[in-house]
CSV table of C-alpha atoms in Angstrom, one decimal:
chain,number,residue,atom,x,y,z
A,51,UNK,CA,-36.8,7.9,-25.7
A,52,UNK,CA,-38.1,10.7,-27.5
A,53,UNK,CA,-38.3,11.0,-31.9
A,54,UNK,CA,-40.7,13.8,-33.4
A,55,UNK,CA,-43.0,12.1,-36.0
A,56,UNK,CA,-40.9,14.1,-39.2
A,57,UNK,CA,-37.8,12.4,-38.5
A,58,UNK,CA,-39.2,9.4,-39.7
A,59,UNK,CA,-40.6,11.2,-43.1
A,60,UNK,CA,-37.6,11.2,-46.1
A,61,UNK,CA,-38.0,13.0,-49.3
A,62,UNK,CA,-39.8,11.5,-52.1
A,63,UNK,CA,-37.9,11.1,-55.8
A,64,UNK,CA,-38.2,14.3,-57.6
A,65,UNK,CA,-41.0,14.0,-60.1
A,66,UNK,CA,-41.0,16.1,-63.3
A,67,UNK,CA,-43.0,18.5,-61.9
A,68,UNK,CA,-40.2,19.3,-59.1
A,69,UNK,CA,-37.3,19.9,-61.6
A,70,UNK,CA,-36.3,23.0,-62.6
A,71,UNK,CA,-35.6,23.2,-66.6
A,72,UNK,CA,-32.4,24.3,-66.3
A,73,UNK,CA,-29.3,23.4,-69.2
A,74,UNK,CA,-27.1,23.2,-66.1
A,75,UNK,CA,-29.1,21.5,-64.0
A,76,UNK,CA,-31.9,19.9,-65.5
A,77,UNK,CA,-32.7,15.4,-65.0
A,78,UNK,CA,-35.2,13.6,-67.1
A,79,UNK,CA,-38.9,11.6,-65.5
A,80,UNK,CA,-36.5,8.4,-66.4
A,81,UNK,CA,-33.0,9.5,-63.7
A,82,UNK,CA,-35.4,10.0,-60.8
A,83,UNK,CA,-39.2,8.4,-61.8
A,84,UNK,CA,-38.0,4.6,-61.4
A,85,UNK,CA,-35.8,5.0,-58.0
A,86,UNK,CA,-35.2,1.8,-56.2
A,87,UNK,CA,-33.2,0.1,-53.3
A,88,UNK,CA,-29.7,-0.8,-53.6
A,89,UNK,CA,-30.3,-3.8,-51.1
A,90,UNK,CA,-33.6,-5.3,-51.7
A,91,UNK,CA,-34.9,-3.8,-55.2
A,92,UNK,CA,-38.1,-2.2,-54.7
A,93,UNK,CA,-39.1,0.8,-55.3
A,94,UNK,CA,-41.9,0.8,-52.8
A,95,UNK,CA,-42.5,2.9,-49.5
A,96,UNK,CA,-40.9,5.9,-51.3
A,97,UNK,CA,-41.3,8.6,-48.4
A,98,UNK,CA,-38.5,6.5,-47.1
A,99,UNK,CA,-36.3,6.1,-49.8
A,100,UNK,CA,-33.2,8.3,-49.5
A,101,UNK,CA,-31.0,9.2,-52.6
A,102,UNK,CA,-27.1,9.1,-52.4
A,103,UNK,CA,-26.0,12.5,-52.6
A,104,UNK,CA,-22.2,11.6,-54.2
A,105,UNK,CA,-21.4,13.3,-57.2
A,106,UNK,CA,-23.5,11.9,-60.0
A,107,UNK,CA,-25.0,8.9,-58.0
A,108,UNK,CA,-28.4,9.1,-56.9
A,109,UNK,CA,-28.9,5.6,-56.3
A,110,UNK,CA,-31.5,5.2,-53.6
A,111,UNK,CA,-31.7,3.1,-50.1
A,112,UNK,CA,-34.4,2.8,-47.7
A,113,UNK,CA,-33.9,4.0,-43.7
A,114,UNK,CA,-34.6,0.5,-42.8
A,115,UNK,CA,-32.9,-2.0,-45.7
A,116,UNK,CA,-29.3,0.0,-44.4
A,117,UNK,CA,-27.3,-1.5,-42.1
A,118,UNK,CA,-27.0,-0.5,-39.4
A,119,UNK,CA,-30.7,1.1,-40.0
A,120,UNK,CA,-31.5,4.7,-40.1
A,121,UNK,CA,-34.6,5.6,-37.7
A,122,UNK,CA,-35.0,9.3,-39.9
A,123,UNK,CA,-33.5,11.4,-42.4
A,124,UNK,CA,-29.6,12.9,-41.9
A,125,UNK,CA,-29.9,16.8,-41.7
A,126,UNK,CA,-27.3,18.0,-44.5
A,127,UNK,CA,-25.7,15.9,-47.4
A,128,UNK,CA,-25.4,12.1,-46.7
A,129,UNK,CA,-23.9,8.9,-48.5
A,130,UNK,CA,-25.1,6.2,-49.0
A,131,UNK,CA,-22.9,2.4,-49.0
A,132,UNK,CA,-21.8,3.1,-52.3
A,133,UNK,CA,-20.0,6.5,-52.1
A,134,UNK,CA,-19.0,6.4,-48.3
A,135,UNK,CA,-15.8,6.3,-46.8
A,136,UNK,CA,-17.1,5.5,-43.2
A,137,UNK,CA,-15.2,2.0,-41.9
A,138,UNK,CA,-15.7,0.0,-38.8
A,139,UNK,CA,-14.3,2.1,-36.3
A,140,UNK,CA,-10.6,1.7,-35.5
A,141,UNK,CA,-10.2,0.2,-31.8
A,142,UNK,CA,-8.8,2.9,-29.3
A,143,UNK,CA,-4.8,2.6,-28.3
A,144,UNK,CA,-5.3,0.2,-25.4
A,145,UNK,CA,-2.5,2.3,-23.0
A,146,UNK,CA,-3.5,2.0,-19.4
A,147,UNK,CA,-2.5,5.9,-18.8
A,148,UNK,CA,-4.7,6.9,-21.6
A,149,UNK,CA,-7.4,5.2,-20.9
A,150,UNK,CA,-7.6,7.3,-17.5
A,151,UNK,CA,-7.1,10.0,-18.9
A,152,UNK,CA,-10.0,9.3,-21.2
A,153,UNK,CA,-12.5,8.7,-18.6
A,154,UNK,CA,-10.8,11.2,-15.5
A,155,UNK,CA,-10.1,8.0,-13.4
A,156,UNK,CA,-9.6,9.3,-9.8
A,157,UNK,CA,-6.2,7.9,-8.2
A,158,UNK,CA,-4.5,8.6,-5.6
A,159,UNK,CA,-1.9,6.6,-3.6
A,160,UNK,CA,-4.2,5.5,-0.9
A,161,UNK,CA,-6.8,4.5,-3.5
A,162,UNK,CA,-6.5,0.7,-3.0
A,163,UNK,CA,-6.9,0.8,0.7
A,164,UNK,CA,-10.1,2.4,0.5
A,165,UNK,CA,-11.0,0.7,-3.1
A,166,UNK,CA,-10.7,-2.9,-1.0
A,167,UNK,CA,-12.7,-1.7,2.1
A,168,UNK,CA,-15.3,-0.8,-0.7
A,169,UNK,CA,-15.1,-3.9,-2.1
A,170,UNK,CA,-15.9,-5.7,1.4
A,171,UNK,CA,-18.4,-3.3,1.9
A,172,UNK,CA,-20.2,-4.1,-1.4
A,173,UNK,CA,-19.7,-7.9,-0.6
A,174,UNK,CA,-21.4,-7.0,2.7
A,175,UNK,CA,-24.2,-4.8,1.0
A,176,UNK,CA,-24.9,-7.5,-1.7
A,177,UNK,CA,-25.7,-9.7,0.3
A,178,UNK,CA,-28.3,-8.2,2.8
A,179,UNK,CA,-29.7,-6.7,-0.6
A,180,UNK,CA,-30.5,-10.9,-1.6
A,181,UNK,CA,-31.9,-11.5,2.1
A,182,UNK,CA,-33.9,-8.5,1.6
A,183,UNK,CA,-35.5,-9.2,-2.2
A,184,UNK,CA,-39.2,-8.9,-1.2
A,185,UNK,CA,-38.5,-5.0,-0.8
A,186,UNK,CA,-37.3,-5.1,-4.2
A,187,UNK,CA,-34.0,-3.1,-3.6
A,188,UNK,CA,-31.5,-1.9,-6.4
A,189,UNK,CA,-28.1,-3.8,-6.5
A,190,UNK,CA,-24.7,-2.1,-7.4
A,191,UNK,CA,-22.8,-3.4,-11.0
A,192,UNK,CA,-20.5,-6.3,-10.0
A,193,UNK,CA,-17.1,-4.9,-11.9
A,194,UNK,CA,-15.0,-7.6,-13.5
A,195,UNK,CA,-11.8,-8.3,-11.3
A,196,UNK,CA,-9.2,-8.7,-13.4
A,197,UNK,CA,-7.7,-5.3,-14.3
A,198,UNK,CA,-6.7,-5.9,-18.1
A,199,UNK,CA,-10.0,-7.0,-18.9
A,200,UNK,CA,-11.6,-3.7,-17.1
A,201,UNK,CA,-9.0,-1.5,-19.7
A,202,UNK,CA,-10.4,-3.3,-22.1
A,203,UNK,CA,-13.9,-2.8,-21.6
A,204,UNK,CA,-13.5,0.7,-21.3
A,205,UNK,CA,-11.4,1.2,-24.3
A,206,UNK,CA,-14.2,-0.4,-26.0
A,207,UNK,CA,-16.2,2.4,-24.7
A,208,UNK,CA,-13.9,5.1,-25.5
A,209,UNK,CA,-13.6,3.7,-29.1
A,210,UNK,CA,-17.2,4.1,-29.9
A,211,UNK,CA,-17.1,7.6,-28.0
A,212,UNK,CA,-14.8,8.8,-30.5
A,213,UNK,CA,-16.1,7.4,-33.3
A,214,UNK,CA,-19.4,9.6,-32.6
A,215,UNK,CA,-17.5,12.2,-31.6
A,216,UNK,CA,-19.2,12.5,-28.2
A,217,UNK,CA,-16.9,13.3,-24.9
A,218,UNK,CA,-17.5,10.9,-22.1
A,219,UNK,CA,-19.5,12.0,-19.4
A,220,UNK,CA,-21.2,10.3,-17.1
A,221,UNK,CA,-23.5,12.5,-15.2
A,222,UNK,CA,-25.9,15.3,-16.5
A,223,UNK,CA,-24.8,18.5,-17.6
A,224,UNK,CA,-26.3,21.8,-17.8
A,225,UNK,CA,-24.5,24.0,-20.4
A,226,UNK,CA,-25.0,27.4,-21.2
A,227,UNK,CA,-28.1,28.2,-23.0
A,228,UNK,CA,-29.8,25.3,-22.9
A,229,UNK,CA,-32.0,24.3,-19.8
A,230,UNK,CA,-30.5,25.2,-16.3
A,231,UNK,CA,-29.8,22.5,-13.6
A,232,UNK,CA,-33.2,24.6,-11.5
A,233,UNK,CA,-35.2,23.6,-14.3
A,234,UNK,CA,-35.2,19.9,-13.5
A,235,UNK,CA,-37.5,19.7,-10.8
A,236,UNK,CA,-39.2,16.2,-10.5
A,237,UNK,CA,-42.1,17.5,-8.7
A,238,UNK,CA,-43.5,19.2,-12.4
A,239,UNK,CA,-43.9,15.7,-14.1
A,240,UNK,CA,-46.8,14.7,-15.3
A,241,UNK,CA,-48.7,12.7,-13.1
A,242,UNK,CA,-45.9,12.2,-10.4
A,243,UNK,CA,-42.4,10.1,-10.5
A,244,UNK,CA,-41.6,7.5,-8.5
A,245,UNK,CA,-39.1,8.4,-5.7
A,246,UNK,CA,-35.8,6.5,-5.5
A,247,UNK,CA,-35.7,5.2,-1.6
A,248,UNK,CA,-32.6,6.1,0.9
A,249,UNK,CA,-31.4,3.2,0.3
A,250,UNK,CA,-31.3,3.1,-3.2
A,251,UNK,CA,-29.5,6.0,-3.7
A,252,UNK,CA,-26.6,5.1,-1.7
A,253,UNK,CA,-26.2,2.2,-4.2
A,254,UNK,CA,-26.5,4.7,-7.1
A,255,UNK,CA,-23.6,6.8,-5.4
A,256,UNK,CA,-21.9,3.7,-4.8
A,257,UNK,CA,-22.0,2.8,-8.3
A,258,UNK,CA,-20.7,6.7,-9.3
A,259,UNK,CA,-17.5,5.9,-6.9
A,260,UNK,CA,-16.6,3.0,-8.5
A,261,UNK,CA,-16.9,4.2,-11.7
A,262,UNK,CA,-14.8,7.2,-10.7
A,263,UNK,CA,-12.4,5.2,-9.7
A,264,UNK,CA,-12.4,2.9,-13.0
A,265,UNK,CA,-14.2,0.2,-11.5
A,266,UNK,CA,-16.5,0.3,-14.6
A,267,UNK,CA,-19.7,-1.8,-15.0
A,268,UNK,CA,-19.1,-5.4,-16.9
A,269,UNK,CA,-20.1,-4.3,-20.3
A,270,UNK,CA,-18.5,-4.5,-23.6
A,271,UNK,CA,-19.1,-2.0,-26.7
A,272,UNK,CA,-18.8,-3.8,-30.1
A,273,UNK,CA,-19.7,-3.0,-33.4
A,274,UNK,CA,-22.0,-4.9,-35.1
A,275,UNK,CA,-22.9,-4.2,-39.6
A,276,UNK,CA,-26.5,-4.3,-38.7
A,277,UNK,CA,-26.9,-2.7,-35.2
A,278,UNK,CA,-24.0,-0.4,-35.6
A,279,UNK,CA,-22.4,-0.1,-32.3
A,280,UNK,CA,-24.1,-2.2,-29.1
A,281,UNK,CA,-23.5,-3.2,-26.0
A,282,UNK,CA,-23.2,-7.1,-24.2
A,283,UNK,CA,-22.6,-8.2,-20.8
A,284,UNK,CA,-18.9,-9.4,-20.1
A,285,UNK,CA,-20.0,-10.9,-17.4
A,286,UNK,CA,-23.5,-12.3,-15.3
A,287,UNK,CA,-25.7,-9.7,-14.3
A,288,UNK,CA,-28.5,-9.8,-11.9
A,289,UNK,CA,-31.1,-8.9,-11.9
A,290,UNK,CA,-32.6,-5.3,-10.6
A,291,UNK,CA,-28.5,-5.0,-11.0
A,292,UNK,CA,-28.2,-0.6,-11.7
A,293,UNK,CA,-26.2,-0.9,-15.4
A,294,UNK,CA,-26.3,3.1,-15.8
A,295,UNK,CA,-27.3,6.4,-15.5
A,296,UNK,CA,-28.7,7.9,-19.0
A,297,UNK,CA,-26.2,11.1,-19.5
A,298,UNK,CA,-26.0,13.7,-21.7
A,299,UNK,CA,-26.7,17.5,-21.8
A,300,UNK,CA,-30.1,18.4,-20.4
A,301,UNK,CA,-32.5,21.1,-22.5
A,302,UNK,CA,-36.0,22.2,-23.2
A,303,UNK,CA,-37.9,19.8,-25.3
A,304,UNK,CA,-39.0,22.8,-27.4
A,305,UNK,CA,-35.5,23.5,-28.3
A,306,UNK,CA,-35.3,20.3,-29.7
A,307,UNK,CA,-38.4,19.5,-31.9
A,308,UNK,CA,-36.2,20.0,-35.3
A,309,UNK,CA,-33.3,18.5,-33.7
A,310,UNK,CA,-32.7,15.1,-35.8
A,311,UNK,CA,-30.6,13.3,-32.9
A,312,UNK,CA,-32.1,9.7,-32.4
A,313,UNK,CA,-30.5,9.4,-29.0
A,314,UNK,CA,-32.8,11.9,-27.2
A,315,UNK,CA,-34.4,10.5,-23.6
A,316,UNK,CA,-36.9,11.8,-22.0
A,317,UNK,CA,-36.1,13.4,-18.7
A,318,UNK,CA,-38.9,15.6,-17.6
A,319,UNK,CA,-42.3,15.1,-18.8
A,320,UNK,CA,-44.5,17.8,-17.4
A,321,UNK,CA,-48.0,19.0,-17.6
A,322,UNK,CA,-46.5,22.4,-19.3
A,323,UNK,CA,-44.8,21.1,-22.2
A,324,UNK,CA,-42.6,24.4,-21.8
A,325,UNK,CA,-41.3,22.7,-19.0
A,326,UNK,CA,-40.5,19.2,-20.5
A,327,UNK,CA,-36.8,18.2,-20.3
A,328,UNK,CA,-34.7,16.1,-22.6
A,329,UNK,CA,-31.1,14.4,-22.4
A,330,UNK,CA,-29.0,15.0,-25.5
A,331,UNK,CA,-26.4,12.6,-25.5
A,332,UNK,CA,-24.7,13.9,-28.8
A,333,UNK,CA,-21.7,15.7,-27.5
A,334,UNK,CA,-21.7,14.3,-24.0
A,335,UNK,CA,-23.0,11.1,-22.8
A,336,UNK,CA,-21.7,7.2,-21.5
A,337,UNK,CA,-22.4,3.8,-22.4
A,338,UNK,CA,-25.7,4.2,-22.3
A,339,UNK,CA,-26.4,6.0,-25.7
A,340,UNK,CA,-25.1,2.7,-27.4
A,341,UNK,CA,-27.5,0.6,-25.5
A,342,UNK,CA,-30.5,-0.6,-28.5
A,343,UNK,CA,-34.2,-0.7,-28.6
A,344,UNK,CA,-35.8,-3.8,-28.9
A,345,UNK,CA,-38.7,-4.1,-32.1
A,346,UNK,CA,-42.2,-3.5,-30.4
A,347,UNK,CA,-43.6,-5.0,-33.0
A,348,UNK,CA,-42.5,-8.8,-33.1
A,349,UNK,CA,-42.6,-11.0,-30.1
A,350,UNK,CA,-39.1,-12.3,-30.7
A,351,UNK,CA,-38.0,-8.4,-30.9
A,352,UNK,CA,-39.9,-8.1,-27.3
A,353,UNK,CA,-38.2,-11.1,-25.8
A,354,UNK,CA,-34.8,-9.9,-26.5
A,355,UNK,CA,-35.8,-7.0,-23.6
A,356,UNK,CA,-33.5,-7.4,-20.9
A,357,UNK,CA,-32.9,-4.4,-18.8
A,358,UNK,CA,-35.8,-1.6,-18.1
A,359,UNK,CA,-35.7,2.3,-18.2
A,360,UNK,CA,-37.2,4.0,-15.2
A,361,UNK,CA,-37.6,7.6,-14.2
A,362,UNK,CA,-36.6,8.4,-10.5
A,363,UNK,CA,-37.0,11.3,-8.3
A,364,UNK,CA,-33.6,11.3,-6.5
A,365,UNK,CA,-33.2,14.0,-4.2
A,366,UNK,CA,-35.9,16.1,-6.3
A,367,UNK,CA,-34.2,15.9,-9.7
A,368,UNK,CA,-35.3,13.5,-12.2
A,369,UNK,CA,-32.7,10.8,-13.1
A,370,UNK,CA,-32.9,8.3,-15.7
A,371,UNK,CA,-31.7,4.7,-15.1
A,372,UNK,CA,-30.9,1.4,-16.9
A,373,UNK,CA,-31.8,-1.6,-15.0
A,374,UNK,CA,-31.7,-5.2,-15.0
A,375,UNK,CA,-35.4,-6.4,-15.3
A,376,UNK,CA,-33.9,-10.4,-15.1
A,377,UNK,CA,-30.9,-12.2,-14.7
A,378,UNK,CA,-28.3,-11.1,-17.7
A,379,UNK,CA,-25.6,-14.4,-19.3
A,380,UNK,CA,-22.7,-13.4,-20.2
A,381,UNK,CA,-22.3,-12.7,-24.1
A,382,UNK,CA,-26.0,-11.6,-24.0
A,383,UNK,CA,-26.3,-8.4,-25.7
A,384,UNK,CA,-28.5,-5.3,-23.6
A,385,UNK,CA,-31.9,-4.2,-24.9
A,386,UNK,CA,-34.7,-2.0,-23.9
A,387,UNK,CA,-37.8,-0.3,-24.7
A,388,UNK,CA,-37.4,2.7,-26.6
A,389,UNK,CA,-41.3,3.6,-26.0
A,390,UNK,CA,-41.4,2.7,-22.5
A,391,UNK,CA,-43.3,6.4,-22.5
A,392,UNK,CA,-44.4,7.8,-25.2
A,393,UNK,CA,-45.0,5.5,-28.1
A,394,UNK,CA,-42.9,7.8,-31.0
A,395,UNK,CA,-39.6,6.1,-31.6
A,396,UNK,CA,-40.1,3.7,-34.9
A,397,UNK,CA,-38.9,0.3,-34.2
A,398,UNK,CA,-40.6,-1.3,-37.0
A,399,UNK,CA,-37.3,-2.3,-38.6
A,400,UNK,CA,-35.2,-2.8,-35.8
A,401,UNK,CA,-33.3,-6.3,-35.9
């Protein structure tokens, strides 16, 4: 996951010196000199203490006493607790047919012939996959069976798509403009990228069919007042189990270095930093962009890791994937490492 160092940097309280002496416009030392918290009082570590900007509030909150926490400062006007309308999110209309049409779920009438000979198949391919563990092979998401709980799963998906305003999709995409599909050649990153086996792949396409056909993975998308929105297991996972594919809209890393998204991955990270790729999940992406970062920084924050984030060379594009690193409960919510690369994303303050 990628963060430039200024998103983390947040105006300081205007000081005398920064005020213009205006009759219109003008603030005295005491409106802005004294700034503190809202939640825990103190004025200290004001490069990131943000001011409300409703009309005539200017009551400051730091990035990391919000909940959920801010990792850097919103571009434009923001609001803070005390003058915002946002709410928890409202659940999406759980209707079967628009739910499919959410998500583009392929049907056709033969579809649960072949969706049951998949299903053996998978059975069957599961199980050489445990006889064969010492060559460390990928396993395809187990989806939950029953069919009402799947709808709901995925309405719990298309709720927090919404809410961000980002349409589902869950593959890269290359749109005008931005980066072209040529540019993502895994051969250009630094110091070489491990190459997804034969077999693997076919368990990574295995897991696209299903999800095509709404056979998603076992995961729920809740909302939590310090997280914000996160994702848990609905059902065991095991481990080396494939959760997703990172997806999102692919472009240059140099198009991005003011960009203040905090949802950025790496993709390609060459030896010509021209070259260097990034997945911007802001107006496309899946169930991965809701997925949180452990805290680097406390061993209980570093316990909670459960899955793993792993460049692959498949088919000589670089592909991003979520992973199992152990055995997953059911409940247990899904947490990685947000500097599995490059040490830049501040988890500090993460729960």
């Amino acid at each position: 996951m990628v963060v430039l160092g200024r998103r983390t940097q947040a105006p300081k309280p205007l000081s005398r010196s920064q005020i213009v002496d205006d009759d219109s416009d003008s603030a005295s030392d005491s409106e802005y000199g004294d700034v503190s918290c809202e939640e825990c009082g103190s004025g200290e570590s004001p490069a990131e203490l943000l001011l409300c900007d409703g009309c005539n509030c200017n009551r400051g909150y730091h990035l990391f006493c919000l909940r959920p926490i801010l990792v850097h400062v919103p571009k434009g006007k923001w609001f803070g607790p005390c003058c915002s309308k946002n709410k928890k999110p409202k659940s999406f209309p759980l209707h079967q047919t628009k739910i499919s049409d959410f998500f583009r779920i392929k049907r056709s009438a033969d579809s649960l012939q072949k969706i049951n000979q998949d299903n053996r198949k998978r059975r069957r391919r599961a199980s050489s996959l445990v006889m064969s563990k010492k060559k460390r092979r990928l396993l395809p998401f187990s989806p939950t069976e029953d069919h009402t709980r799947r709808m709901q799963q995925m309405a719990s998906l298309a709720t927090a798509l919404t809410a961000t305003g980002t349409k589902f999709s869950n593959e890269l995409t290359y749109r005008p403009r931005m980066a072209p599909r040529s540019a993502n050649c895994a051969v250009l990153e630094q110091g070489g990228m491990q190459v997804l086996s034969k077999e693997d792949i076919e368990t990574l396409n295995l897991c696209k069919s299903m999800m095509d056909r709404g056979e998603c993975p076992p995961l729920m998308v809740v909302f939590d007042p310090q997280e914000g929105f996160t994702v848990e297991a609905d059902k065991f996972i095991r481990d080396l189990t494939i959760i997703t594919e990172y997806a999102g809209d692919v472009d240059y890393l140099k198009n991005r270095e003011n960009d203040d998204g905090d949802s950025m991955m790496t993709l390609l990270s060459a030896a010509n930093p021209s070259k260097s790729l990034l997945i911007c999940p802001d107006k496309h992406g899946n169930i991965a962009r809701f997925v949180n970062g452990i805290n680097n920084h406390t061993p209980d924050g570093r316990k909670k890791q459960n899955l793993k984030c792993v460049r692959y060379d498949v088919n000589g594009e670089s592909r991003v994937l979520l992973i199992a690193n152990r055995d997953i409960p059911k409940g247990e919510r899904l947490y990685y490492d947000y500097n599995g690369y490059e040490n830049e994303y501040p988890t500090e303050h993460f729960v």
